[in-house]
JSON list of C-alpha atoms and ligand atoms in Angstrom, two decimals:
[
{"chain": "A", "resi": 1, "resn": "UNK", "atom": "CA", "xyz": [45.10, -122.97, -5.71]},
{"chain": "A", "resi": 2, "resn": "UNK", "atom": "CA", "xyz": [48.53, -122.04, -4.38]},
{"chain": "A", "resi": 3, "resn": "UNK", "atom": "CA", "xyz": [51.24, -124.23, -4.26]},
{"chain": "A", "resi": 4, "resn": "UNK", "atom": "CA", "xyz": [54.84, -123.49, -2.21]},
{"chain": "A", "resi": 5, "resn": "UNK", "atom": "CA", "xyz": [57.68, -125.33, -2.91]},
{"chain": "A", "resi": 6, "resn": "UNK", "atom": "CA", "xyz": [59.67, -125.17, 0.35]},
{"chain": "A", "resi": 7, "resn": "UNK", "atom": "CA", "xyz": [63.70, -125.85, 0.46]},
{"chain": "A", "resi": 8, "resn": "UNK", "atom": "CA", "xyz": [64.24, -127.47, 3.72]},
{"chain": "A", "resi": 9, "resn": "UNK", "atom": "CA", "xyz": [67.56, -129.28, 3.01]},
{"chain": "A", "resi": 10, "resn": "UNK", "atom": "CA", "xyz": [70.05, -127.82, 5.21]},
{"chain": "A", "resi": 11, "resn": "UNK", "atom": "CA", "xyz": [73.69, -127.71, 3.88]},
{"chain": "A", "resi": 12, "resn": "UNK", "atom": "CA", "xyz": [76.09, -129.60, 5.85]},
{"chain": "A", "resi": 13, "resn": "UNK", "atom": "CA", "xyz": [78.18, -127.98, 8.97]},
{"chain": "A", "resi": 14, "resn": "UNK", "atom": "CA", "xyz": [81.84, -128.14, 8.65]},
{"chain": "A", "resi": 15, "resn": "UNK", "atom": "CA", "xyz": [84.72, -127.63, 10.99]},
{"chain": "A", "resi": 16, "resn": "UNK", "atom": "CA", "xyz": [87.92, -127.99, 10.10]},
{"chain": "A", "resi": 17, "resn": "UNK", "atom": "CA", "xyz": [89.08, -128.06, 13.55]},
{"chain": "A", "resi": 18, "resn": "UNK", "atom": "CA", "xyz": [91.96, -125.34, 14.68]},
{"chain": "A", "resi": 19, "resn": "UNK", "atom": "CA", "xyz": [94.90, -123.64, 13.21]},
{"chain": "A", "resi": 20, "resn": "UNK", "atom": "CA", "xyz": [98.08, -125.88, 14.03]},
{"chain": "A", "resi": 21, "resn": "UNK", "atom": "CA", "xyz": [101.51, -124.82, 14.46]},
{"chain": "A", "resi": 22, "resn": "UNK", "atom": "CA", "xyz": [104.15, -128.11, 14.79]},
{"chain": "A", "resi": 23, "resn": "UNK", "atom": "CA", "xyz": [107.78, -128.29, 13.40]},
{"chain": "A", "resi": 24, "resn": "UNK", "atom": "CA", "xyz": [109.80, -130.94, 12.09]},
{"chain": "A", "resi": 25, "resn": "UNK", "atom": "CA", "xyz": [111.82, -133.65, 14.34]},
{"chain": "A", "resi": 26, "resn": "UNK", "atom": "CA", "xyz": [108.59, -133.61, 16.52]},
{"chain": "A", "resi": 27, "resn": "UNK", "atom": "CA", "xyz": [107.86, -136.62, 16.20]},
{"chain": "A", "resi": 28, "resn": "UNK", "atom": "CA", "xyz": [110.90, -137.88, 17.36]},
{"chain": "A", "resi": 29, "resn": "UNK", "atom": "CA", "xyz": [111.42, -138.69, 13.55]},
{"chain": "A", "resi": 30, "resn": "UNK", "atom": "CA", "xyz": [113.73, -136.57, 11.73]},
{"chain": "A", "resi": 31, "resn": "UNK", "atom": "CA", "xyz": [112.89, -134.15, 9.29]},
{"chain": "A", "resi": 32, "resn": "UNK", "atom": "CA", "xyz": [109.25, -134.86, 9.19]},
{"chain": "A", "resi": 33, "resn": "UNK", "atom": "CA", "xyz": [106.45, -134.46, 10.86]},
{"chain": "A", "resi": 34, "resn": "UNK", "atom": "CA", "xyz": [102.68, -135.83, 11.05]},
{"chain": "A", "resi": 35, "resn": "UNK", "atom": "CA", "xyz": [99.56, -133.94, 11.86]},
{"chain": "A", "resi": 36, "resn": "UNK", "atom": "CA", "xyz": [96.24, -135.18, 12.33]},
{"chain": "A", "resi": 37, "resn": "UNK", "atom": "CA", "xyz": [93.39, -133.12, 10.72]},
{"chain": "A", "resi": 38, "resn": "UNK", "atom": "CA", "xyz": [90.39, -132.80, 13.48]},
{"chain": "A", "resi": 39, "resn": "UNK", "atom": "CA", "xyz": [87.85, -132.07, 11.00]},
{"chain": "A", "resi": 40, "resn": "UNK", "atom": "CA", "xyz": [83.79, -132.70, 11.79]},
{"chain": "A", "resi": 41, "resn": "UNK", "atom": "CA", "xyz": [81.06, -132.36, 9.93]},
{"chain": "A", "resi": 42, "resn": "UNK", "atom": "CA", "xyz": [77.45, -133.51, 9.95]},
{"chain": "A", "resi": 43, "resn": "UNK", "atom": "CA", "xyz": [73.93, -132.59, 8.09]},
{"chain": "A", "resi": 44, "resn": "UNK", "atom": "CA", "xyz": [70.58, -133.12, 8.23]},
{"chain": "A", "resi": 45, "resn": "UNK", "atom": "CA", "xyz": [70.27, -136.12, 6.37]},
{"chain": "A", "resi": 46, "resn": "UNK", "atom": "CA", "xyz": [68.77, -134.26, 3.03]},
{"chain": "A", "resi": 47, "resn": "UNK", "atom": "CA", "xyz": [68.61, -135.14, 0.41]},
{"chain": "A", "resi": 48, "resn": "UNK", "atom": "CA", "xyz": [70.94, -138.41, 1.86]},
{"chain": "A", "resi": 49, "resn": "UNK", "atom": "CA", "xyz": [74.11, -139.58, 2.59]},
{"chain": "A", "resi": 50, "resn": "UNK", "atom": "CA", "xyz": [76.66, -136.57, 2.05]},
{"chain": "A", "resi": 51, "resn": "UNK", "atom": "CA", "xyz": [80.12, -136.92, 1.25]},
{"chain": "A", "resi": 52, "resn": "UNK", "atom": "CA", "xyz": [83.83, -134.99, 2.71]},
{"chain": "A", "resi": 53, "resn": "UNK", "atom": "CA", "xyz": [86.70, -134.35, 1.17]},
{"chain": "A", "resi": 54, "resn": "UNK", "atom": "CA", "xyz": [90.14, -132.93, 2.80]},
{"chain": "A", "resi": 55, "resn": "UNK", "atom": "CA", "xyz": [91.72, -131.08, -0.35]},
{"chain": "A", "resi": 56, "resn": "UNK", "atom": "CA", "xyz": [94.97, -128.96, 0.05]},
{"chain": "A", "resi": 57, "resn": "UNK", "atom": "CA", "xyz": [94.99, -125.31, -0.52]},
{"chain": "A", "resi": 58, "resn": "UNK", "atom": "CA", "xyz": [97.77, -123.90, -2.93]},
{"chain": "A", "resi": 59, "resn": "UNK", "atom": "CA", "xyz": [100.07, -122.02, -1.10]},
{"chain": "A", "resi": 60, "resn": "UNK", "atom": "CA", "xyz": [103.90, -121.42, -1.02]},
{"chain": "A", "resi": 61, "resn": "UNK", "atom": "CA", "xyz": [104.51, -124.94, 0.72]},
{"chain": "A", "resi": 62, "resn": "UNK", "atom": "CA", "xyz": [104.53, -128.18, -1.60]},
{"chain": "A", "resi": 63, "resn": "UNK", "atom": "CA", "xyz": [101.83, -130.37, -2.45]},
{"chain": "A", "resi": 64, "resn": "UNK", "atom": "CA", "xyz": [101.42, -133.51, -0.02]},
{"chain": "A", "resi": 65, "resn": "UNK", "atom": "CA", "xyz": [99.48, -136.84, 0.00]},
{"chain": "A", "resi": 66, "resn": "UNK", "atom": "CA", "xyz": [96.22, -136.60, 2.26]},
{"chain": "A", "resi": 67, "resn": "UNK", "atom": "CA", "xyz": [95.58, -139.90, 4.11]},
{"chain": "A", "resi": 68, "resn": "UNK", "atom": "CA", "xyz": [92.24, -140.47, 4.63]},
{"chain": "A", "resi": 69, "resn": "UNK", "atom": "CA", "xyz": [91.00, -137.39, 2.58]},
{"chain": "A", "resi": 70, "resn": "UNK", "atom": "CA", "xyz": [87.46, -138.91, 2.26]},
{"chain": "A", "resi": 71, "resn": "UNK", "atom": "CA", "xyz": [87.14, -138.60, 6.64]},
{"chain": "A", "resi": 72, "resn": "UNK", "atom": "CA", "xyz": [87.04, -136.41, 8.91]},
{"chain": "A", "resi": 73, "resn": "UNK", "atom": "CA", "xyz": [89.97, -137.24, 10.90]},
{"chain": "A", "resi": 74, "resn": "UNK", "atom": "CA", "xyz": [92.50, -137.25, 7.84]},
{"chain": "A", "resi": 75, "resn": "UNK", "atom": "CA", "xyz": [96.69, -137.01, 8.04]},
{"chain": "A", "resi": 76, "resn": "UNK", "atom": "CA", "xyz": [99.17, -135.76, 6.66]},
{"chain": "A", "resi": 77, "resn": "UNK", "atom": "CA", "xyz": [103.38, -136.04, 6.80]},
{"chain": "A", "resi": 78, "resn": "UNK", "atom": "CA", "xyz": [105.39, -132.73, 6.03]},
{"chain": "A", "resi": 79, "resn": "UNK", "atom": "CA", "xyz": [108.30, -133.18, 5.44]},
{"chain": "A", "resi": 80, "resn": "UNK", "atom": "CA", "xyz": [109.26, -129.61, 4.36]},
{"chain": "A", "resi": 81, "resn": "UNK", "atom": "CA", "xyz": [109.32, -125.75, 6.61]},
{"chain": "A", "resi": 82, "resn": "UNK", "atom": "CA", "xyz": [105.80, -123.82, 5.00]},
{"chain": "A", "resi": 83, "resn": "UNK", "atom": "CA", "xyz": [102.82, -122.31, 5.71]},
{"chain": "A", "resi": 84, "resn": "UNK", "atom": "CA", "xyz": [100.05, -125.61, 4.83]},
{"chain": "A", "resi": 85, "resn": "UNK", "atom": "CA", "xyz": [96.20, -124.95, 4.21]},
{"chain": "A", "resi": 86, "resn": "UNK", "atom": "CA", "xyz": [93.89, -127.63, 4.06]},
{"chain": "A", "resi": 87, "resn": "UNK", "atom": "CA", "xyz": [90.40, -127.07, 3.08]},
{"chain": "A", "resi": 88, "resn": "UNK", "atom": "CA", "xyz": [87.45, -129.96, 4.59]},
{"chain": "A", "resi": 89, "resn": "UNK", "atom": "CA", "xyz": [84.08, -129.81, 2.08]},
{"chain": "A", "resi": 90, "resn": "UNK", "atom": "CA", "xyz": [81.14, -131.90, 3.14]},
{"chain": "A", "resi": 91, "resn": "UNK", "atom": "CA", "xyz": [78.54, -132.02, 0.14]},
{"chain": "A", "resi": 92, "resn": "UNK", "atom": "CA", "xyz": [75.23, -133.80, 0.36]},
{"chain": "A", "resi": 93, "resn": "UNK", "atom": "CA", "xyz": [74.32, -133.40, -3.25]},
{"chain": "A", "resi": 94, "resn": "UNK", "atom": "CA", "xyz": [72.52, -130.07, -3.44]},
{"chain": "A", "resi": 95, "resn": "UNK", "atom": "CA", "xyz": [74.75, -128.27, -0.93]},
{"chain": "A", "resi": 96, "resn": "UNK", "atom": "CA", "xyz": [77.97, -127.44, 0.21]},
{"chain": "A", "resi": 97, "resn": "UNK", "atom": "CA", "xyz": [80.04, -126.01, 2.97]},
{"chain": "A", "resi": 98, "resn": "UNK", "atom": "CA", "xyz": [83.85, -125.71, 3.65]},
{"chain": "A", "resi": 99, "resn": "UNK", "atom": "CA", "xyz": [85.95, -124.69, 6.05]},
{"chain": "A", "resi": 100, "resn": "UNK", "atom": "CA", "xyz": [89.99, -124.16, 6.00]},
{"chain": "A", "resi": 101, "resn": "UNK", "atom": "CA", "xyz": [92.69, -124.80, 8.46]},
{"chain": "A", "resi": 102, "resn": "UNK", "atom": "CA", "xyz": [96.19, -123.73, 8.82]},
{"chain": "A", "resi": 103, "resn": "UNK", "atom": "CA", "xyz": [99.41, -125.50, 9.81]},
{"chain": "A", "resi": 104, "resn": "UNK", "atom": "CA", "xyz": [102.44, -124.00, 9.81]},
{"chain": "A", "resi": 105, "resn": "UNK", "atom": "CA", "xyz": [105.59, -126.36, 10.08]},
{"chain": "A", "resi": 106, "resn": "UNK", "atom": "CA", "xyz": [108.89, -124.97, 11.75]},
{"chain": "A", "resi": 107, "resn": "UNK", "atom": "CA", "xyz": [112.19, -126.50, 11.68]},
{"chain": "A", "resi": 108, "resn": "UNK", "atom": "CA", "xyz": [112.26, -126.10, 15.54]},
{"chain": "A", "resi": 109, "resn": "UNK", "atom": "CA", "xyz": [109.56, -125.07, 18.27]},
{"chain": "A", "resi": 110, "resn": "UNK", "atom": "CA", "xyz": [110.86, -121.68, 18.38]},
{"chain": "A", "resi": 111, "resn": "UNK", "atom": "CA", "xyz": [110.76, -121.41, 14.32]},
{"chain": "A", "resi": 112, "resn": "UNK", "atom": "CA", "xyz": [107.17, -122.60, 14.19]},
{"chain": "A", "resi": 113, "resn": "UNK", "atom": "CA", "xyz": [106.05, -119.84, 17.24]},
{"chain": "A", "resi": 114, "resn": "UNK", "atom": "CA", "xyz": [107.49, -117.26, 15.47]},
{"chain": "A", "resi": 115, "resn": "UNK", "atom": "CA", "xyz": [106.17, -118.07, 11.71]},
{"chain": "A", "resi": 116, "resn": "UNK", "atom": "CA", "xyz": [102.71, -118.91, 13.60]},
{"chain": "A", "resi": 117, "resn": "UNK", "atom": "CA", "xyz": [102.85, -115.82, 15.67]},
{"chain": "A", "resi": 118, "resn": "UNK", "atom": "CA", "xyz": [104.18, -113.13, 13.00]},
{"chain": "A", "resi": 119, "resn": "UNK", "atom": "CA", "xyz": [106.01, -112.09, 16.49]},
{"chain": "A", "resi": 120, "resn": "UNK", "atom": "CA", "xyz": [109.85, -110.59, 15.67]},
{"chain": "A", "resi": 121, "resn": "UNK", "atom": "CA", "xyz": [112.83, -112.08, 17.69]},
{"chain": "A", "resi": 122, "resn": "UNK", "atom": "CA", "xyz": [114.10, -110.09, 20.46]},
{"chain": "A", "resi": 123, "resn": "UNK", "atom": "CA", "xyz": [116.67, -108.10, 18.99]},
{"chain": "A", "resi": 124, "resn": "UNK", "atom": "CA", "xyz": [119.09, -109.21, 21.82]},
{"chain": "A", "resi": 125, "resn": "UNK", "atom": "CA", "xyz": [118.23, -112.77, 20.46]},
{"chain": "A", "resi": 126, "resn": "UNK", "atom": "CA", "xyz": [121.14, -112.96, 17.98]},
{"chain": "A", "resi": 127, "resn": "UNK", "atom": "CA", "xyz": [121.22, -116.14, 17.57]},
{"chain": "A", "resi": 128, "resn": "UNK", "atom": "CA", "xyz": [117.45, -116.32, 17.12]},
{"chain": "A", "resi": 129, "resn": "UNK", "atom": "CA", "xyz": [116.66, -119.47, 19.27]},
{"chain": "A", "resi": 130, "resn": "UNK", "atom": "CA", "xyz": [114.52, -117.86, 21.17]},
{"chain": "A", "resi": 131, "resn": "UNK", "atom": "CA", "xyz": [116.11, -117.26, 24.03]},
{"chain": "A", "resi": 132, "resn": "UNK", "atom": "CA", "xyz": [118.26, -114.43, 25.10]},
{"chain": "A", "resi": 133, "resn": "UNK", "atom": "CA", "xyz": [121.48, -115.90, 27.32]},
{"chain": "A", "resi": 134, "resn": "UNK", "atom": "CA", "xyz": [125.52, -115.78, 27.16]},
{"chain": "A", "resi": 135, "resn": "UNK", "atom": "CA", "xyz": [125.64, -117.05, 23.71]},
{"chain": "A", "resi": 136, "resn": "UNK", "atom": "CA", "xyz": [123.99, -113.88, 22.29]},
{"chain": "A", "resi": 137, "resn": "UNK", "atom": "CA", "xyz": [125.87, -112.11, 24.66]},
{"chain": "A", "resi": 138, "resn": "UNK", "atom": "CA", "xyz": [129.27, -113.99, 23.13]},
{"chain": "A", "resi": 139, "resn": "UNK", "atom": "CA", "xyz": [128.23, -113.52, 19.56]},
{"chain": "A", "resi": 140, "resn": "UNK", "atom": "CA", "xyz": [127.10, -109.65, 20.00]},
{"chain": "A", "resi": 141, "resn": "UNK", "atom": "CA", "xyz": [130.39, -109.04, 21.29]},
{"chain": "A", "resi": 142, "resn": "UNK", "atom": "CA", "xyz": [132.49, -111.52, 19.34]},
{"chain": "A", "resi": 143, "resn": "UNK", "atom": "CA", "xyz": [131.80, -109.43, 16.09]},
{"chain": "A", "resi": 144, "resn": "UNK", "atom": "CA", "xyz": [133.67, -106.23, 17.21]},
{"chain": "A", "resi": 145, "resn": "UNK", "atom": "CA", "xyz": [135.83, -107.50, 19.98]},
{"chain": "A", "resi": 146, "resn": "UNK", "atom": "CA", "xyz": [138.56, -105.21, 20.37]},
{"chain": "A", "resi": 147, "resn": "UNK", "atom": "CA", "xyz": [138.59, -103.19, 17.34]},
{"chain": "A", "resi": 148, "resn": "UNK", "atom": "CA", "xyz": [138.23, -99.76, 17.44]},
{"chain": "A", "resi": 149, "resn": "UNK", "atom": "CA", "xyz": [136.53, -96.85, 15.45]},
{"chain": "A", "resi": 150, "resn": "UNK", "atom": "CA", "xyz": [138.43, -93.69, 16.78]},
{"chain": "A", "resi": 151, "resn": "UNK", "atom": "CA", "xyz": [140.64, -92.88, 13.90]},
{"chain": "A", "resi": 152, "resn": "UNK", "atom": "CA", "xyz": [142.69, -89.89, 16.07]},
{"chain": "A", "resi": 153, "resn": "UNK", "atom": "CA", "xyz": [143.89, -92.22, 19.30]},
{"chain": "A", "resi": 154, "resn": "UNK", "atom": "CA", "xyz": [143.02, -95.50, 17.62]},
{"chain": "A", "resi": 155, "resn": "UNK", "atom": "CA", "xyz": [141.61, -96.03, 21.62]},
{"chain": "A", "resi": 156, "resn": "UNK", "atom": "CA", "xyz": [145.20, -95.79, 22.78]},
{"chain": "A", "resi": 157, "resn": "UNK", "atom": "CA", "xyz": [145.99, -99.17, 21.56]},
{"chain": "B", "resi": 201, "resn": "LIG", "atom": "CA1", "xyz": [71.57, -131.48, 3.83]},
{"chain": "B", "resi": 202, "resn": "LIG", "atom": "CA1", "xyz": [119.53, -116.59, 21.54]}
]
């Protein structure tokens, strides 16, 4: 007599929802900033009720509270420029699956494209604010304004 034991608990399906890129101030609160994780998960049921946990990833930004860490839809207020990683695991007992999503937090729009992007500045964008107008212009020019390099006529000044 054979006998098959057959596995048919799926493990759980996790999204943690897509990368984010935000900066501080946006708000309209100074200095911080709060972002909603859109995580989702869901299973078959087996072997019952699963559980999900938000956890943060170490990286070079600082630790932070997780509101909400045992849902989905969690938050979390930054209060600091980094590169954030949050990790969603949904775990039904037997099995687990994870997913990770990044936020990066600027300290302005243009900041957070940039560190989001791995894009360089413009070189004409002295200033770096993302946007190349007279005050690059003014500080390109402000640096050597009227001095000269030509040690034999010292430019006829
Ligand atoms: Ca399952
Ligand atoms: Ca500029």
């Amino acid at each position: 007599m054979w006998s098959f034991y057959t596995d048919d608990n799926e493990p759980p399906v996790v999204d943690a929802g897509p990368d984010q890129a935000v900066w501080l101030g946006m708000d309209g609160i100074d200095g911080q900033v709060t972002v909603t994780l859109e995580g989702y998960t869901a299973d078959d049921g087996r072997p019952g009720p699963y559980v999900v946990l938000w956890t943060q990833d170490q990286t070079e930004a600082p630790p932070v509270g997780i509101v909400n860490a045992d849902q989905d839809v969690a938050t979390v207020t930054l209060t600091e420029r980094g590169v954030y990683a949050f990790t969603l695991t949904a775990d039904d007992g037997e099995k687990q699956a994870f997913d990770t999503v990044q936020v990066v937090v600027g300290d302005t729009p243009c900041d957070a494209s940039h560190m989001s992007s791995g894009q360089p500045y413009l070189p004409s964008d002295i200033n770096q604010d993302c946007i190349v107008n007279l005050e690059d212009f003014a500080l390109l020019f402000a640096q050597g304004w009227l001095s000269c390099t030509d040690m034999l006529t010292h430019c006829g000044l």
